[in-house]
Coordinates of C-alpha atoms in Angstrom, one line a residue:
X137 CA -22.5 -3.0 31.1
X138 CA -22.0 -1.2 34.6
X139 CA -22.1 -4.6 37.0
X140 CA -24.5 -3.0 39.7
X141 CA -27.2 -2.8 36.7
X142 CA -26.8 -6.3 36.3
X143 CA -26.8 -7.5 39.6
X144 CA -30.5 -5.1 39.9
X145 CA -32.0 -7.2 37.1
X146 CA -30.7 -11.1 38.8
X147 CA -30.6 -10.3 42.7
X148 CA -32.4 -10.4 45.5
X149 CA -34.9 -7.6 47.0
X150 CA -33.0 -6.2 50.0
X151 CA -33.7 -6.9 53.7
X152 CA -34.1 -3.3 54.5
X153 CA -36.9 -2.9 51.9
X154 CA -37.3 1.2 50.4
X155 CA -40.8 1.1 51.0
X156 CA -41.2 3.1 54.7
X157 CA -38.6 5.5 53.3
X158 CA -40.3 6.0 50.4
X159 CA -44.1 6.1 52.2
X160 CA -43.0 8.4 54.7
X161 CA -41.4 10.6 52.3
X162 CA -45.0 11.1 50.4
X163 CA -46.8 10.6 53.6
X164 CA -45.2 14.5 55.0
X165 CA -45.0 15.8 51.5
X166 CA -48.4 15.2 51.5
X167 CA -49.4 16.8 54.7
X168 CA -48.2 19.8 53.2
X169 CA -50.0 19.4 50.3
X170 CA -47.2 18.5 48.6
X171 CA -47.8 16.4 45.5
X172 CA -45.0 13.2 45.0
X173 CA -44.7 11.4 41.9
X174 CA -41.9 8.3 41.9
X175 CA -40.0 7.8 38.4
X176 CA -37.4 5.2 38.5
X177 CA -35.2 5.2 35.4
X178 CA -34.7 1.3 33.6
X179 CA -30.8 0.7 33.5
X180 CA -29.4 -0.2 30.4
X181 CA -29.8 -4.1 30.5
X182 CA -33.0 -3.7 31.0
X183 CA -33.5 -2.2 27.3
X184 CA -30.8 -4.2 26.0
X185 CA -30.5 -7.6 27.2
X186 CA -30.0 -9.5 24.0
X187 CA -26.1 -7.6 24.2
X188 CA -25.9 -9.4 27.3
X189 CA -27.1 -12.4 26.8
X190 CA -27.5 -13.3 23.4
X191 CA -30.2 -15.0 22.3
X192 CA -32.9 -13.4 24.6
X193 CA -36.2 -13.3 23.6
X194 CA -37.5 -10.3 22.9
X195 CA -40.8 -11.6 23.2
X196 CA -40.5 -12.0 27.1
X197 CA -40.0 -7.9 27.1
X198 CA -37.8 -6.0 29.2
X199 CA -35.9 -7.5 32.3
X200 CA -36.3 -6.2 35.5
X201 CA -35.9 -7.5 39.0
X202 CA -38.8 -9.9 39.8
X203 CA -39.8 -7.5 43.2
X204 CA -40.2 -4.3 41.0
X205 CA -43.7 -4.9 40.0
X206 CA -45.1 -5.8 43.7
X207 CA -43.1 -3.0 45.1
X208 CA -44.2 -0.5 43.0
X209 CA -47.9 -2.1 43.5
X210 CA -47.7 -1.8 47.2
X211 CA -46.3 1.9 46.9
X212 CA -50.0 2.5 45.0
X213 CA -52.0 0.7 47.8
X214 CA -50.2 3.8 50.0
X215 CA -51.0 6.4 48.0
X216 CA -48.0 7.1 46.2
X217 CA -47.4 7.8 42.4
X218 CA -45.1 5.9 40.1
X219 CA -44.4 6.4 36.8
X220 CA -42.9 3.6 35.2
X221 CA -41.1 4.4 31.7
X222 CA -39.6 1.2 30.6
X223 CA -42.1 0.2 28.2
X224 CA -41.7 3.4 26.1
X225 CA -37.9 2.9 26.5
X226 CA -38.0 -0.9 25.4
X227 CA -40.7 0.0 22.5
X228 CA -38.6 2.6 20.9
X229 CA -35.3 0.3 21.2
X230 CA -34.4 -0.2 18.0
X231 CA -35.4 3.2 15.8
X232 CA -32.1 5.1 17.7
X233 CA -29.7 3.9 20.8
X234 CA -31.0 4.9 24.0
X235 CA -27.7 4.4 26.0
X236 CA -24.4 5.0 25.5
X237 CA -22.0 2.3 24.6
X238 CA -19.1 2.9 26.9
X239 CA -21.1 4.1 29.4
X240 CA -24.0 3.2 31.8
X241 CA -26.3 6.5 31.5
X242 CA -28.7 6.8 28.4
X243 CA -28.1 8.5 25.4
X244 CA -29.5 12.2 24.1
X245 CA -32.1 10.6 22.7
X246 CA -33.0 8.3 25.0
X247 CA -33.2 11.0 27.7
X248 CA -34.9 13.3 25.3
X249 CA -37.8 10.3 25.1
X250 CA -37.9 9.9 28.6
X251 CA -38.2 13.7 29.3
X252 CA -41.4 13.9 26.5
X253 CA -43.2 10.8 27.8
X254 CA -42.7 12.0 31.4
X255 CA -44.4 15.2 30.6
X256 CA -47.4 13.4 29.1
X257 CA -47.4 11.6 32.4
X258 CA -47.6 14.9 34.5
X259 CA -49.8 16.8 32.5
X260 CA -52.5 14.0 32.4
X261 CA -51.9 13.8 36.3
X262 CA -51.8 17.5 36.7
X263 CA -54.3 20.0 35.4
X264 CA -51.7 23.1 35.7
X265 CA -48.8 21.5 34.0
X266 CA -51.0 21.1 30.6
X267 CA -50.1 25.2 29.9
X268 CA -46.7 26.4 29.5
X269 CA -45.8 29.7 30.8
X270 CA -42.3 30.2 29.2
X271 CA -41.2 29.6 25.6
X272 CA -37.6 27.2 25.3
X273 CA -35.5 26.6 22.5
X274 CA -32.9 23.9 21.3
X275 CA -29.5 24.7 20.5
X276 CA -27.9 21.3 19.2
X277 CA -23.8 20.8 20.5
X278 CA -21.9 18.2 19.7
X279 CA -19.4 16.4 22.6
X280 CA -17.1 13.7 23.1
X281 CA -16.5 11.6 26.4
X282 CA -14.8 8.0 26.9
X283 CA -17.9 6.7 29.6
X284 CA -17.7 5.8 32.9
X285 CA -17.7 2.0 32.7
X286 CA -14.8 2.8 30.2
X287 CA -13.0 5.2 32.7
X288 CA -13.3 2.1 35.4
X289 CA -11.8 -0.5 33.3
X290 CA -8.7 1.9 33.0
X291 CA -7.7 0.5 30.2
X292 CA -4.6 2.3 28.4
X293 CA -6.4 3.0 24.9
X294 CA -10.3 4.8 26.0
X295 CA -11.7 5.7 22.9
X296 CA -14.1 8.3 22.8
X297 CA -17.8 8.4 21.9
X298 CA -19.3 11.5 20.2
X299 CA -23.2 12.7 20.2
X300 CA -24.7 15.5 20.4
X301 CA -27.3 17.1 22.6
X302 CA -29.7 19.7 23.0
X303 CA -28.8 23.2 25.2
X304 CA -32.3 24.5 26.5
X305 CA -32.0 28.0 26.1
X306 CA -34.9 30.8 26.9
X307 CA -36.4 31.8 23.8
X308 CA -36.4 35.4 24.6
X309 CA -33.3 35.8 26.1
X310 CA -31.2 33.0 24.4
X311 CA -29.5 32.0 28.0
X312 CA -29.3 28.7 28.7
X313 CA -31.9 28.0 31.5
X314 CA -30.8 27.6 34.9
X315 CA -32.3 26.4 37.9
X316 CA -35.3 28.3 39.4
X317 CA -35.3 28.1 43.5
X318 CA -38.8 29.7 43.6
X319 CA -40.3 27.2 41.1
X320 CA -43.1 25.0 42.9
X321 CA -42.2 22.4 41.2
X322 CA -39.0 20.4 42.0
X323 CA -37.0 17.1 40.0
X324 CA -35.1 15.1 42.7
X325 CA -32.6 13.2 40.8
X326 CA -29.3 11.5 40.2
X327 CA -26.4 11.4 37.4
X328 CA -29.4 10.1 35.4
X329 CA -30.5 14.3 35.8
X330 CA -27.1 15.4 35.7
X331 CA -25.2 13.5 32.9
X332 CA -25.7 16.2 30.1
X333 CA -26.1 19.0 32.5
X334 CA -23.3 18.7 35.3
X335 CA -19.9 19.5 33.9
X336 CA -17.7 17.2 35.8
X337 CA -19.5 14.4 34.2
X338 CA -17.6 15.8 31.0
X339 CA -20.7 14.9 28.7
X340 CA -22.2 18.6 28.2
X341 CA -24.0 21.0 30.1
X342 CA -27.4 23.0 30.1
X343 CA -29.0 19.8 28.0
X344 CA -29.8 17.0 30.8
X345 CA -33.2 15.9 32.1
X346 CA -34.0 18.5 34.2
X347 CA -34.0 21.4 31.2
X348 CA -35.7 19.2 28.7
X349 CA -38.4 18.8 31.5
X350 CA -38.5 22.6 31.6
X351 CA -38.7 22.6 27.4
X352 CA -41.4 20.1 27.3
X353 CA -43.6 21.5 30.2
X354 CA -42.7 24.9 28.9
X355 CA -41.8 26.2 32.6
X356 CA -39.0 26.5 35.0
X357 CA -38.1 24.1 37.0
X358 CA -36.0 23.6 40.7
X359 CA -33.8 20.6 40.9
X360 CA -31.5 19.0 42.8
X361 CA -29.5 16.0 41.6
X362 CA -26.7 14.0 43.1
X363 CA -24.6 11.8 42.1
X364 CA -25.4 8.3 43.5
X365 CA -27.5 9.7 45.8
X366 CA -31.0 10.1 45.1
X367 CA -32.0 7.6 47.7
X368 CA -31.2 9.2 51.0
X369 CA -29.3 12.8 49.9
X370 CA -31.6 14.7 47.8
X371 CA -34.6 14.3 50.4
X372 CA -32.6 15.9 52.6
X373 CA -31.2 18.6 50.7
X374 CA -34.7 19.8 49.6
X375 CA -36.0 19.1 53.6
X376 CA -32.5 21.7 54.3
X377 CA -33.8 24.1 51.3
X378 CA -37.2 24.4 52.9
X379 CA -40.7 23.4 51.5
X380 CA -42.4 26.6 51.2
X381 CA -44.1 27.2 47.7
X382 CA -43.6 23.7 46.1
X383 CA -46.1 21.7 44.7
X384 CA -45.1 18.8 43.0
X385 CA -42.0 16.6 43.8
X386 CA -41.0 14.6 40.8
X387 CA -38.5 11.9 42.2
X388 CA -36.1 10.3 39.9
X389 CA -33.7 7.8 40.8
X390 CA -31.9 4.7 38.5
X391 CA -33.7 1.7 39.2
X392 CA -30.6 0.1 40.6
X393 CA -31.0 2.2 44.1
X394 CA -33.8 0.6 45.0
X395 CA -31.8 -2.6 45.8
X396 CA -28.0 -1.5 46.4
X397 CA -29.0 2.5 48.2
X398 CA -29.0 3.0 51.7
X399 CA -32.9 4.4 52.2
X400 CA -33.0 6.5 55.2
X401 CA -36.0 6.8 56.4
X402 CA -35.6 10.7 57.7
X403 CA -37.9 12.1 60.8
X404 CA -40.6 14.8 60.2
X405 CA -38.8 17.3 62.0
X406 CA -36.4 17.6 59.7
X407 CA -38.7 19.5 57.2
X408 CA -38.5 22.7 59.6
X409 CA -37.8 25.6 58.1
X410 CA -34.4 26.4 57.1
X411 CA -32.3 27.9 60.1
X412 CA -31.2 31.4 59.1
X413 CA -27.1 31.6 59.1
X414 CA -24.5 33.9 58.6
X415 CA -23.1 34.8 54.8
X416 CA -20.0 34.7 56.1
X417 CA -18.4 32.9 59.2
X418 CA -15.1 33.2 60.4
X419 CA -13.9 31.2 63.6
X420 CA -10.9 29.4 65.3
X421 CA -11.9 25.7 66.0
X422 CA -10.3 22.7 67.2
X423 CA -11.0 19.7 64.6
X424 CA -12.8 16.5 66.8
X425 CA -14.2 14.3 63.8
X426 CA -13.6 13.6 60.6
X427 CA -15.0 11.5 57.9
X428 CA -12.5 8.9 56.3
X429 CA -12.3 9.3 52.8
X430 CA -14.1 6.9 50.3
X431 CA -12.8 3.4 49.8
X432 CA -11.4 3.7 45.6
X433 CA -11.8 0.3 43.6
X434 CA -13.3 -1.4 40.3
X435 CA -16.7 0.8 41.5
X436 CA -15.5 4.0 42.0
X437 CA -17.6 5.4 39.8
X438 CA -17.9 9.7 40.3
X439 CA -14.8 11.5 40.5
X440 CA -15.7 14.1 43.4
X441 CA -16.7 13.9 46.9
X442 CA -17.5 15.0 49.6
X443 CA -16.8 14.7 53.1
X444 CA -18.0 15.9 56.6
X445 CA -16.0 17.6 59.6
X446 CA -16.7 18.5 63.2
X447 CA -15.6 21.5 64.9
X448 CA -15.6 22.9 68.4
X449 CA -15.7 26.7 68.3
X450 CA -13.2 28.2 70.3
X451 CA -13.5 31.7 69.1
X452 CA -16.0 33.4 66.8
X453 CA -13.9 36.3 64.7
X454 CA -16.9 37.4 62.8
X455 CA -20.4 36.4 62.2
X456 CA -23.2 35.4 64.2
X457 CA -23.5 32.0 65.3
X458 CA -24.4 31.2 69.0
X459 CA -23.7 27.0 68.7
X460 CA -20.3 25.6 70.2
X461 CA -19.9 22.7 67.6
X462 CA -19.6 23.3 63.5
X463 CA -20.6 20.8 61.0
X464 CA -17.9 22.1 58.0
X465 CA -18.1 20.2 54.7
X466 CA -15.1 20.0 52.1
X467 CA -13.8 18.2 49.3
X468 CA -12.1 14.6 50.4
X469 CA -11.8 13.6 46.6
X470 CA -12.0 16.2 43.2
X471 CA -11.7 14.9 40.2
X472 CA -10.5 11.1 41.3
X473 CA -7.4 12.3 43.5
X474 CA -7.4 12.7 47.2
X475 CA -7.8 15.8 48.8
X476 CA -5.6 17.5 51.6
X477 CA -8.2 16.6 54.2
X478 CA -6.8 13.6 54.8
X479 CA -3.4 15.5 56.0
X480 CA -5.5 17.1 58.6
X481 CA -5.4 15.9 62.2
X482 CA -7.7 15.4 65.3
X483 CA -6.8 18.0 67.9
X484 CA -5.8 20.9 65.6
X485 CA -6.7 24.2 65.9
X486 CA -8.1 25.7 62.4
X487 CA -8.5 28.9 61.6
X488 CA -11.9 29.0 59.3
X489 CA -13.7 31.2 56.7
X490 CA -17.1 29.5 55.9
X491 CA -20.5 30.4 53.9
X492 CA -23.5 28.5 54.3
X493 CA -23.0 25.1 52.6
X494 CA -26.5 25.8 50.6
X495 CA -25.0 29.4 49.5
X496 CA -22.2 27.7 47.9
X497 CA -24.1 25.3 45.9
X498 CA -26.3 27.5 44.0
X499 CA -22.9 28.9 42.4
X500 CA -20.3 25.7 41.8
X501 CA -22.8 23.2 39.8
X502 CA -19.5 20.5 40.9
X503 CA -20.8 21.0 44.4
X504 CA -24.5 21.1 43.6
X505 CA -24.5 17.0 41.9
X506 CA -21.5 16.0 44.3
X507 CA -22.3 12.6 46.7
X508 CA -21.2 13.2 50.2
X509 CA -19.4 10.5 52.8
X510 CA -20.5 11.2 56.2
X511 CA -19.0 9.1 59.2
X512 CA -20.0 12.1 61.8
X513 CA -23.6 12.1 61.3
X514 CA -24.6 14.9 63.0
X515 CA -28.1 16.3 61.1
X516 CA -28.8 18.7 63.9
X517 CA -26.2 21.2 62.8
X518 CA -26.4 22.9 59.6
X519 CA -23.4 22.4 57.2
X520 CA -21.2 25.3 56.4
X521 CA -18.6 25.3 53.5
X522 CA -14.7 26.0 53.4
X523 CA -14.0 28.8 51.9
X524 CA -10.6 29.0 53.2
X525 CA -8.6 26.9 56.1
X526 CA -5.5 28.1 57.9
X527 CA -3.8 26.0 60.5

């Protein structure tokens, strides 16, 4: 068991309750007329406490923390939808595993579940979802991974665990389906979306929560999904993306954020429209800020991250972009090693080919479910990527 999971189920509530990030999220959503729905995912203790504690009584039903049920009670006096799983989870417990043994995400089948009882949810909730407009197939692949609670035990011997999933592929076409930007409606999620659809995760792509959702609705989908970062990150990508053309927002995060996440609660302005940028930039600019790279212990759970810098322009080669400071985002960790951004010092002078972060993510999926550290916090500039650096 992943200790975070545990410590959801015995702690305390957190001081800075999620609630106003949470309202305020639905509350400009809505303005819009925007639907939100709220689905946290049950971790793995939850469904199987008697492997933690044996001698549980099953009778008492699935453990959660004792503040989940008034939380999500208050979040219905607001106005806001939740959808709250864990009793199908717990109820189909014992005809197949649900979670992975070595690891703390669910299994195929338990994420296959949760994607069918979701869409029951949704189409009782929502008249237009009860019609699919696109046919979807399954395409069975078998894969083998160690788990990430196995992979932070670093233990010498990791042996691996095989299942296999099911690629969503367009019955027509026999792709595997991808992401639709234009779709109205949009899954906000986590590694809960990502862990049979994000390679770097190393269990599988085209087969994770967000394509069964498309299978079982029987349309395309838009979603974003980042690693350990549902609270906070996701809102604001999709606030960066624009809000244009959507009509539902189906937020999924693991039930453990809502006590251990830090919840911003973001202002309205930042739902403006997305500010049009250059395709490609090139500039020389003097590095002032930098984040510091993320702390690696026992919890270091994802391999890749993220990390914000802060430029002053000096000179703009090519491209047109009127600001004198540059938000520039790059890799400070891939694939558990450091990155050369930590060789890089205050004061230099850079010479910089960039693309709009946002441009970059719709091609690198490793980029697209990546978590970001950000010690410049600077949300009035928009974030470019690195597509090459020369000092």
């Amino acid at each position: 068991f992943y200790r975070p999971d545990v410590d959801f189920i015995t702690g305390r509530w957190p001081d800075r309750d999620p609630l106003p990030a949470v309202v305020k999220f639905h509350e400009d959503l809505k303005a819009l007329d925007i639907d939100l729905v709220v689905v946290p995912v049950p971790v793995k203790p939850s469904i199987y406490p008697e492997r933690l504690a044996p001698g549980y009584d099953a009778a008492s039903g699935p453990p959660v923390n004792s503040e989940l049920s008034r939380f999500t009670r208050r979040l219905a006096e607001r106005g806001v939808a939740v959808i709250d799983l864990t009793r199908d989870l717990w109820e189909a417990r014992d005809k197949e595993p649900l979670y992975l043994p070595r690891d703390a995400h669910w299994t195929p089948q338990g994420m296959s579940l949760f994607a069918q009882a979701l869409t029951r949810e949704l189409r009782q909730r929502f008249e237009y979802l009860r019609f699919g407009v696109r046919s979807y197939v399954k395409r069975p692949a078998e894969v083998s991974n160690t788990g990430d609670i196995l992979d932070m035990l670093r233990l010498p011997v990791r042996p691996k665990t095989t299942v296999t999933i099911e690629q969503v592929c367009d019955t027509d076409t026999g792709e595997p389906v991808v992401d639709d930007e234009s779709s109205p409606v949009v899954l906000l999620g986590d590694s809960a979306v990502n862990i049979y659809s994000a390679e770097n995760l190393r269990w599988g792509r085209h087969a994770g929560l967000a394509e069964h959702l498309c299978l079982n609705l029987g349309r395309p989908i838009h979603w974003i999904a980042v690693n350990g970062q549902a609270a906070t990150q996701v809102r604001r990508r999709l606030l960066e993306e624009g809000l244009a053309g959507r009509r539902l927002v189906i937020w999924e995060f693991l039930a453990r954020e809502l006590t251990q996440a830090d919840w911003e609660t973001p202002p309205s302005g930042d739902a403006m429209p997305p500010e049009a940028l250059p395709d490609r930039l090139e500039v020389k600019a003097k590095l002032v800020r930098k984040t510091a790279p993320p702390v690696a212990d026992e919890e270091e759970i994802y391999p890749d991250t993220l990390g914000t810098l802060l430029y002053e322009i000096q000179e703009v080669l090519a491209g047109d972009y009127a600001r004198r400071e540059l938000l520039v985002v790059d890799w400070v960790q891939y694939d558990g090693g450091f990155t050369s951004i930590e060789d890089l010092s205050i004061g230099e002078v850079h010479h910089l080919i960039l693309e709009p972060l946002r441009h970059a993510r719709r091609r690198d999926d490793a980029l697209r479910s990546a978590g970001t550290t950000d010690d410049v916090k600077r949300r009035d500039l928009p974030a470019f990527w690195v597509v090459e650096r020369r000092r």
